[in-house]
Coordinates of C-alpha atoms and ligand atoms in Angstrom, one line a residue:
M1 CA 113.0 80.0 113.4
T2 CA 111.0 81.8 116.1
V3 CA 108.7 80.0 118.5
L4 CA 105.7 81.6 116.8
H5 CA 106.8 80.1 113.5
N6 CA 107.1 76.6 115.0
N7 CA 103.6 76.9 116.6
L8 CA 102.2 78.0 113.4
Q9 CA 103.7 75.1 111.5
A10 CA 102.2 72.7 114.1
E11 CA 98.8 74.3 113.6
T12 CA 99.2 74.2 109.8
A13 CA 99.8 70.5 110.0
A14 CA 96.3 70.1 111.2
V15 CA 95.1 72.2 108.2
S16 CA 91.4 71.5 108.1
A17 CA 90.8 71.1 111.9
L18 CA 90.6 74.8 112.1
D19 CA 87.8 74.8 109.5
Y20 CA 85.7 72.8 112.0
L21 CA 86.8 74.5 115.3
P22 CA 83.9 75.1 117.7
V23 CA 82.9 78.8 117.4
S24 CA 83.8 79.8 120.9
Q25 CA 87.3 78.4 120.5
M26 CA 87.6 80.2 117.2
R27 CA 86.6 83.5 118.9
D28 CA 89.2 82.9 121.7
L29 CA 91.9 82.2 119.1
Q30 CA 90.9 85.3 117.1
L31 CA 91.0 87.5 120.2
A32 CA 94.5 86.4 121.2
R33 CA 95.8 86.8 117.6
L34 CA 94.0 90.2 117.2
L35 CA 95.7 91.5 120.3
A36 CA 99.1 90.4 119.2
T37 CA 98.5 92.0 115.7
L38 CA 97.3 95.3 117.2
R39 CA 100.4 95.4 119.5
R40 CA 102.7 94.6 116.6
A41 CA 101.2 97.2 114.4
Y42 CA 101.2 99.8 117.2
E43 CA 104.8 99.2 118.2
R44 CA 106.3 98.9 114.7
V45 CA 104.3 100.9 112.2
R46 CA 104.1 104.7 112.5
L47 CA 100.9 105.2 110.5
Y48 CA 99.1 102.7 112.8
R49 CA 100.5 104.2 116.0
E50 CA 99.5 107.7 115.0
R51 CA 96.0 106.7 113.9
M52 CA 95.4 104.7 117.1
A53 CA 96.6 107.6 119.1
E54 CA 94.2 110.0 117.2
R55 CA 91.3 107.7 117.9
K56 CA 92.5 107.1 121.5
A57 CA 92.3 103.4 120.9
T58 CA 95.4 101.5 122.0
P59 CA 95.8 97.8 121.9
E60 CA 95.5 97.4 125.7
E61 CA 91.9 98.6 125.4
L62 CA 90.9 95.6 123.4
R63 CA 88.8 93.4 125.7
G64 CA 86.6 91.6 123.2
L65 CA 86.4 91.3 119.4
E66 CA 83.6 93.9 119.3
D67 CA 86.1 96.5 120.5
L68 CA 87.8 96.3 117.2
A69 CA 85.1 98.6 115.9
R70 CA 86.8 101.5 117.8
F71 CA 90.1 101.1 115.9
P72 CA 90.9 103.1 112.7
F73 CA 90.3 101.8 109.2
T74 CA 93.0 101.4 106.6
V75 CA 92.4 102.2 102.9
K76 CA 94.1 101.5 99.6
N77 CA 95.5 105.1 99.6
D78 CA 97.4 104.4 102.8
L79 CA 99.3 101.7 100.9
R80 CA 100.0 104.2 98.1
D81 CA 101.1 106.9 100.5
T82 CA 103.5 104.7 102.3
Y83 CA 104.8 103.1 99.1
P84 CA 106.8 100.9 99.0
Y85 CA 107.9 99.9 102.6
G86 CA 106.1 102.3 105.0
L87 CA 103.7 99.8 106.4
L88 CA 106.3 97.1 107.1
A89 CA 106.3 95.7 110.7
S90 CA 109.3 93.5 110.1
P91 CA 112.8 94.5 109.1
L92 CA 113.4 94.1 105.4
E93 CA 116.0 91.4 106.0
E94 CA 113.1 89.2 107.3
V95 CA 111.0 89.7 104.2
V96 CA 111.3 86.8 101.8
R97 CA 108.8 87.9 99.2
L98 CA 107.3 91.0 97.6
H99 CA 104.2 91.2 95.5
A100 CA 102.3 94.1 94.0
S101 CA 98.6 94.4 93.1
S102 CA 97.6 94.2 89.5
G103 CA 96.6 97.9 89.8
T104 CA 93.1 97.7 88.3
T105 CA 92.4 101.0 89.9
G106 CA 95.6 103.0 89.7
K107 CA 99.2 102.8 90.8
P108 CA 100.2 99.4 92.1
I109 CA 100.7 98.8 95.8
V110 CA 103.4 96.6 97.3
V111 CA 103.0 93.9 99.9
A112 CA 105.7 92.0 101.8
Y113 CA 105.8 88.5 103.3
T114 CA 108.1 86.9 105.9
Q115 CA 108.6 83.2 105.7
Q116 CA 105.8 82.8 108.3
D117 CA 103.5 85.0 106.1
V118 CA 104.2 82.7 103.1
D119 CA 103.3 79.8 105.3
V120 CA 100.0 81.4 106.4
W121 CA 99.1 82.1 102.8
T122 CA 99.9 78.6 101.8
D123 CA 97.8 77.3 104.6
A124 CA 94.8 79.5 103.6
M125 CA 95.2 78.6 99.9
S126 CA 95.5 74.8 100.6
R127 CA 92.3 75.0 102.7
T128 CA 90.7 76.9 99.8
L129 CA 91.6 74.2 97.3
A130 CA 90.6 71.4 99.7
A131 CA 87.2 73.1 100.1
C132 CA 87.0 73.0 96.3
G133 CA 87.5 69.3 96.4
V134 CA 91.1 69.4 95.1
G135 CA 93.7 67.1 96.8
R136 CA 96.4 64.6 96.3
G137 CA 96.1 62.8 93.0
D138 CA 94.7 65.9 91.3
I139 CA 96.6 67.4 88.3
V140 CA 96.2 71.1 88.7
Q141 CA 96.6 73.5 85.7
N142 CA 97.4 76.8 87.4
A143 CA 96.6 79.4 84.8
Y144 CA 96.5 82.3 87.2
G145 CA 99.3 84.8 86.3
Y146 CA 102.7 84.2 87.9
G147 CA 104.8 87.2 88.7
L148 CA 104.0 90.2 90.8
F149 CA 100.3 89.3 90.7
T150 CA 99.5 87.1 93.8
G151 CA 97.2 84.6 91.9
G152 CA 99.8 82.4 90.4
L153 CA 102.2 81.7 93.3
G154 CA 99.3 81.7 95.9
A155 CA 97.5 78.8 94.1
H156 CA 100.8 77.1 93.3
Y157 CA 102.0 76.9 96.9
G158 CA 98.6 75.9 98.2
A159 CA 98.2 73.1 95.6
E160 CA 101.7 71.7 96.3
A161 CA 101.1 71.8 100.1
L162 CA 98.0 69.6 99.5
G163 CA 100.2 67.1 97.6
A164 CA 98.5 67.8 94.3
T165 CA 100.5 67.9 91.0
V166 CA 100.9 71.4 89.8
I167 CA 101.4 72.6 86.3
P168 CA 102.7 76.2 86.6
I169 CA 101.5 77.2 83.1
S170 CA 100.5 80.8 84.1
G171 CA 98.0 82.8 82.0
G172 CA 98.0 83.1 78.2
N173 CA 99.0 81.0 75.3
T174 CA 95.6 79.5 75.0
D175 CA 96.3 76.8 72.4
R176 CA 99.1 75.4 74.6
Q177 CA 96.7 75.5 77.6
I178 CA 94.3 73.3 75.7
M179 CA 97.0 70.9 74.6
V180 CA 98.3 70.6 78.2
M181 CA 94.8 70.2 79.6
K182 CA 94.2 67.3 77.3
D183 CA 97.6 65.6 77.2
F184 CA 98.5 65.9 80.9
R185 CA 95.0 64.7 81.9
V186 CA 94.3 67.8 84.0
T187 CA 91.6 67.3 86.6
A188 CA 91.5 70.8 88.1
I189 CA 92.1 74.3 86.7
C190 CA 92.7 77.6 88.5
C191 CA 92.1 80.8 86.5
T192 CA 89.7 83.8 86.2
P193 CA 86.2 82.7 85.1
S194 CA 86.5 85.0 82.1
Y195 CA 89.7 83.3 81.0
F196 CA 88.1 79.9 81.4
L197 CA 85.3 81.0 79.1
H198 CA 87.9 82.0 76.6
L199 CA 89.5 78.6 76.9
L200 CA 86.2 76.9 76.3
D201 CA 85.6 78.9 73.2
R202 CA 89.0 78.2 71.8
A203 CA 88.8 74.5 72.6
A204 CA 85.5 74.3 70.7
Q205 CA 87.2 76.0 67.7
L206 CA 90.0 73.4 67.9
G207 CA 87.5 70.6 68.1
V208 CA 88.5 69.6 71.7
E209 CA 85.5 68.6 73.8
V210 CA 86.3 69.8 77.2
C211 CA 83.4 67.9 78.7
E212 CA 85.0 64.6 77.6
L213 CA 88.3 65.4 79.3
P214 CA 89.1 64.3 82.9
L215 CA 88.8 68.0 84.0
R216 CA 86.3 68.1 86.9
V217 CA 86.9 71.2 89.0
G218 CA 87.4 74.9 88.2
V219 CA 88.8 77.2 91.0
F220 CA 87.7 80.6 89.8
G221 CA 88.3 84.0 91.3
A222 CA 89.9 87.4 91.1
E223 CA 86.9 89.0 89.5
P224 CA 83.2 89.2 90.0
W225 CA 81.1 86.6 88.1
T226 CA 77.4 85.8 88.3
D227 CA 75.5 82.6 89.1
S228 CA 74.3 82.7 85.5
L229 CA 77.9 82.5 84.3
R230 CA 78.5 79.6 86.6
R231 CA 75.6 77.7 85.1
H232 CA 76.8 78.5 81.6
I233 CA 80.4 77.2 82.5
E234 CA 79.1 74.1 84.2
A235 CA 76.8 73.2 81.4
A236 CA 79.4 73.7 78.7
S237 CA 82.3 71.9 80.4
R238 CA 80.6 69.5 82.9
I239 CA 82.9 70.6 85.7
Q240 CA 82.1 72.0 89.2
A241 CA 82.9 75.7 89.3
Y242 CA 83.9 77.1 92.6
D243 CA 84.2 80.8 93.6
I244 CA 87.2 81.8 95.6
Y245 CA 88.0 85.3 96.9
G246 CA 91.1 87.1 98.0
L247 CA 93.0 90.4 97.6
T248 CA 96.7 91.4 97.5
E249 CA 96.5 93.7 100.5
I250 CA 95.3 90.9 102.8
T251 CA 97.5 88.1 101.4
G252 CA 96.3 87.3 97.9
P253 CA 93.9 84.5 96.9
G254 CA 92.8 82.3 99.9
V255 CA 90.8 84.7 102.0
A256 CA 87.5 82.9 101.5
S257 CA 86.2 80.0 99.4
E258 CA 83.1 78.1 98.6
C259 CA 82.7 74.5 99.8
H260 CA 81.0 71.8 97.7
L261 CA 77.6 73.2 98.7
H262 CA 78.2 76.5 97.0
Q263 CA 76.2 78.5 99.6
G264 CA 78.4 81.4 100.1
L265 CA 82.2 81.6 100.8
H266 CA 83.7 80.5 104.1
V267 CA 86.2 83.0 105.4
F268 CA 89.4 81.6 106.8
E269 CA 88.8 83.6 109.9
D270 CA 91.6 82.3 112.0
H271 CA 93.8 84.3 109.7
F272 CA 91.5 87.0 108.4
Y273 CA 89.0 88.7 110.7
P274 CA 85.9 89.9 108.7
E275 CA 83.5 92.7 109.5
I276 CA 80.8 94.2 107.3
I277 CA 80.2 97.9 107.7
D278 CA 77.9 100.5 106.4
P279 CA 80.1 102.2 103.8
Q280 CA 78.7 105.6 104.6
S281 CA 78.7 105.6 108.4
G282 CA 81.5 103.1 108.9
E283 CA 79.4 101.3 111.6
P284 CA 79.4 97.5 111.7
L285 CA 76.3 95.8 110.3
P286 CA 74.5 92.8 111.6
E287 CA 74.3 89.4 109.9
G288 CA 72.4 89.4 106.7
Q289 CA 72.8 93.1 105.9
E290 CA 74.7 94.0 102.9
G291 CA 77.7 96.3 103.2
E292 CA 81.4 96.7 102.7
L293 CA 83.7 93.9 103.7
V294 CA 86.5 95.0 106.1
L295 CA 89.3 92.6 106.9
T296 CA 92.0 92.5 109.6
T297 CA 94.8 90.1 109.3
L298 CA 95.4 87.9 112.5
S299 CA 98.6 86.0 111.8
K300 CA 100.6 88.2 109.4
Q301 CA 104.0 89.6 110.4
A302 CA 105.5 91.7 107.7
M303 CA 102.5 93.7 106.8
P304 CA 99.6 93.4 109.2
M305 CA 96.5 95.0 107.9
L306 CA 94.1 96.6 110.3
R307 CA 90.4 97.0 109.3
Y308 CA 91.2 97.2 105.7
R309 CA 88.3 98.5 103.6
T310 CA 88.1 96.2 100.6
R311 CA 85.3 98.2 98.8
D312 CA 83.8 94.8 98.1
I313 CA 80.1 94.5 98.8
T314 CA 78.7 91.5 100.5
A315 CA 76.8 90.2 103.6
F316 CA 77.4 87.6 106.3
L317 CA 75.2 84.6 105.7
P318 CA 73.3 83.6 108.8
G319 CA 73.2 80.0 110.1
S320 CA 75.8 77.3 109.8
C321 CA 76.8 75.5 106.6
P322 CA 75.7 71.9 106.3
C323 CA 79.2 71.0 105.2
G324 CA 80.2 71.2 108.9
R325 CA 82.7 74.0 108.6
T326 CA 82.2 76.4 111.4
L327 CA 83.9 79.3 109.5
R328 CA 81.5 82.2 108.9
R329 CA 80.3 82.6 105.3
I330 CA 79.9 85.7 103.2
C331 CA 77.7 86.0 100.0
R332 CA 79.4 86.0 96.7
I333 CA 80.8 89.3 95.8
G334 CA 78.9 90.7 92.8
R335 CA 80.2 94.2 93.0
R336 CA 82.8 96.5 94.3
S337 CA 81.7 99.9 95.6
D338 CA 84.1 101.7 93.2
D339 CA 82.7 99.6 90.2
M340 CA 79.5 101.4 90.3
F341 CA 78.8 104.1 87.8
I342 CA 75.9 106.5 87.5
I343 CA 74.1 107.0 84.3
R344 CA 71.4 109.6 84.1
G345 CA 70.9 109.4 87.9
V346 CA 70.7 105.6 88.0
N347 CA 73.3 103.5 89.8
V348 CA 74.6 100.6 87.7
F349 CA 77.0 97.7 88.4
P350 CA 78.5 95.7 85.5
S351 CA 77.3 92.5 87.2
Q352 CA 73.7 93.6 86.6
V353 CA 74.4 93.9 82.9
E354 CA 75.8 90.4 82.9
S355 CA 72.8 88.9 84.7
A356 CA 70.4 90.6 82.3
L357 CA 72.3 89.4 79.2
L358 CA 72.6 85.8 80.3
A359 CA 68.9 85.6 81.1
V360 CA 68.3 85.8 77.3
E361 CA 68.5 82.4 75.8
G362 CA 71.6 81.5 73.7
M363 CA 73.6 84.5 74.8
L364 CA 77.3 84.1 75.7
P365 CA 78.9 86.3 78.4
H366 CA 81.1 88.2 76.0
Y367 CA 80.1 91.8 76.4
Q368 CA 81.5 95.3 77.1
I369 CA 80.0 98.4 78.5
I370 CA 81.0 101.7 76.9
L371 CA 80.3 105.0 78.5
T372 CA 80.5 108.2 76.6
R373 CA 79.3 111.8 77.0
E374 CA 77.5 113.4 74.1
E375 CA 76.5 117.0 74.3
G376 CA 76.7 116.8 78.1
L377 CA 74.6 113.7 78.4
D378 CA 75.9 110.4 79.6
Q379 CA 75.4 107.5 77.1
M380 CA 75.7 103.8 77.8
E381 CA 76.2 101.3 75.1
V382 CA 76.3 97.5 75.7
Q383 CA 78.2 95.6 73.0
V384 CA 77.2 92.0 72.9
E385 CA 78.8 89.3 70.9
V386 CA 76.5 86.9 69.0
T387 CA 77.3 83.3 68.3
P388 CA 78.4 82.2 64.8
P389 CA 75.0 80.6 64.0
L390 CA 73.2 83.7 65.1
A391 CA 75.5 85.9 63.1
S392 CA 74.5 84.2 59.9
D393 CA 70.8 84.4 60.8
R394 CA 68.2 86.4 59.1
V395 CA 68.0 90.2 59.8
A396 CA 64.6 89.7 61.4
A397 CA 66.1 87.1 63.9
L398 CA 68.9 89.5 64.8
E399 CA 66.4 92.3 65.3
N400 CA 64.4 90.2 67.5
L401 CA 67.4 89.3 69.6
H402 CA 68.4 93.0 69.8
N403 CA 65.0 93.9 71.1
K404 CA 65.0 91.1 73.7
L405 CA 68.4 92.2 75.0
A406 CA 67.3 95.9 75.2
H407 CA 64.2 94.8 77.0
A408 CA 66.1 92.6 79.5
L409 CA 68.5 95.5 80.2
H410 CA 65.7 98.0 80.7
Q411 CA 64.0 95.6 83.1
T412 CA 67.1 95.0 85.2
L413 CA 68.6 98.5 85.2
G414 CA 65.5 100.6 85.1
L415 CA 67.2 102.5 82.3
R416 CA 67.1 102.4 78.5
V417 CA 70.5 101.8 77.1
K418 CA 71.9 101.3 73.6
V419 CA 72.6 97.7 72.6
R420 CA 74.9 96.8 69.8
L421 CA 75.3 93.3 68.5
V422 CA 78.8 92.6 67.3
G423 CA 80.3 89.7 65.4
P424 CA 81.8 86.5 67.0
Q425 CA 85.2 86.9 68.6
T426 CA 85.3 90.7 68.3
I427 CA 85.4 91.6 72.0
K428 CA 88.9 91.3 73.3
R429 CA 89.4 88.2 75.5
S430 CA 91.3 88.5 78.8
E431 CA 94.0 86.3 80.1
G432 CA 93.4 87.6 83.6
K433 CA 90.7 89.9 84.8
A434 CA 88.2 90.9 82.2
Q435 CA 87.7 94.5 81.4
R436 CA 83.9 94.9 81.2
L437 CA 83.7 98.7 81.4
I438 CA 85.3 101.3 79.2
D439 CA 84.5 104.8 80.5
R440 CA 85.2 107.5 77.8
R441 CA 83.2 110.2 79.5
N442 CA 86.2 112.3 80.6
T443 CA 88.6 111.8 77.6
Ligands
ADP501 P1 93.4 94.9 92.2 O1 92.5 94.3 91.2 O2 92.8 95.9 93.1 O3 94.7 95.4 91.6 P2 93.8 92.2 93.4 O4 94.4 91.6 92.2 O5 94.4 91.9 94.7 O6 93.9 93.8 93.2 O7 92.3 92.0 93.3 C1 91.5 91.9 94.5 C2 90.0 92.3 94.1 O8 89.5 91.4 93.1 C3 89.1 92.1 95.3 O9 89.1 93.2 96.1 C4 87.8 92.0 94.5 O10 87.2 93.2 94.2 C5 88.1 91.2 93.3 N1 87.9 89.8 93.5 C6 88.7 88.8 93.8 N2 88.1 87.6 93.9 C7 86.8 87.8 93.6 C8 85.6 87.0 93.5 N3 85.7 85.7 93.7 N4 84.5 87.6 93.2 C9 84.4 88.9 93.0 N5 85.4 89.8 93.1 C10 86.6 89.2 93.4
ZN502 ZN1 80.3 74.8 103.7

């Protein structure tokens, strides 16, 4: 193994010490790693070299972290255009793993890891799980999908490195998940929040009281979910629900995580350098201002990512976290810039619909947004599932509910939309990321 690898292992052994590193030391570490990453990218990856040359920004010009703003961005299309191996900065013989994105927005992209990259990821993911209060002695049901998707293996390695007991159940087969949760005395579960909702529903149908089981922690990520949904989940299952964030291009899950205070997500910034930019001008924004998250990897070998535009919208939270971690925090990611759709001139994000629905008492977060075009005019319909007791209620009660929902949506979106109440269990449940939006306007 290389010297770099040995050093990294030594640092990894002191896992959480980096979470508490004095800020000035963190900045020094970031600068040294950033310079090494820029050099590696410049020397080994044609696309990066050409882009840097175009911008007249070469690694040697980096004096401070703020100079990073002069370097070019990388976007998802760059990964598509260089598919599958064009961004590799290591020879293929040094690559020990390949993953691909789930491709929610088009053709999948491929990412590669050296052994050191897998170690970096494991480090970030074990610190994520530790921040969620998971550790040795926990029995972790890992219901993120295994396979090309990064969720499953990322959480798996992280949990094992912590010394927790991992159940690699992957997504799906919900009845078996519930049996395992109960019989194996699971204490922590990793999955998408929408899949956990589905598990809760099914458990109730099977007469299993999740709140009476030893389950105490949910490690939820991979899709946007609101605080209202968190409250719903926590009340229904009596667990602590944590939000974790990551993306395939940067490593997979483990880029940022909430701590027990749930006041934003700490970015593991010794590995991933965050910036927040104005999506229009590309200029970095100050703390507190909302913009697009841009990430640069600081310790990756096989596929360093320079100023990757995530399209996820967030802001840096000012001040330090009372948990003592010195890692910068970002706000929860409620929306992705490409999630937004425009209806009759009004900008709408699916998360706004979720907040509006959950503000109405007794509503469950099972909904879908359908966009159509009728005679040249865009139409938006929100289909909302009603609970079994409501479904058998009097017509007047349903009408009342319908009006309340329509009103809540109008208030939140500033737009009148069609609401359709549908029967229990009619909206398709997801085993991974939920599909909230169906856009039929161009079909
Ligand atoms: P894709 O969905 O693009 O195929 P990934 O599976 O890597 O690729 O998903 C990464 C994306 O998932 C992020 O860019 C972000 O939009 C979303 N995501 C991941 N975690 C969260 C989270 N905790 N909150 C909101 N969105 C998230
Ligand atoms: Zn904290």
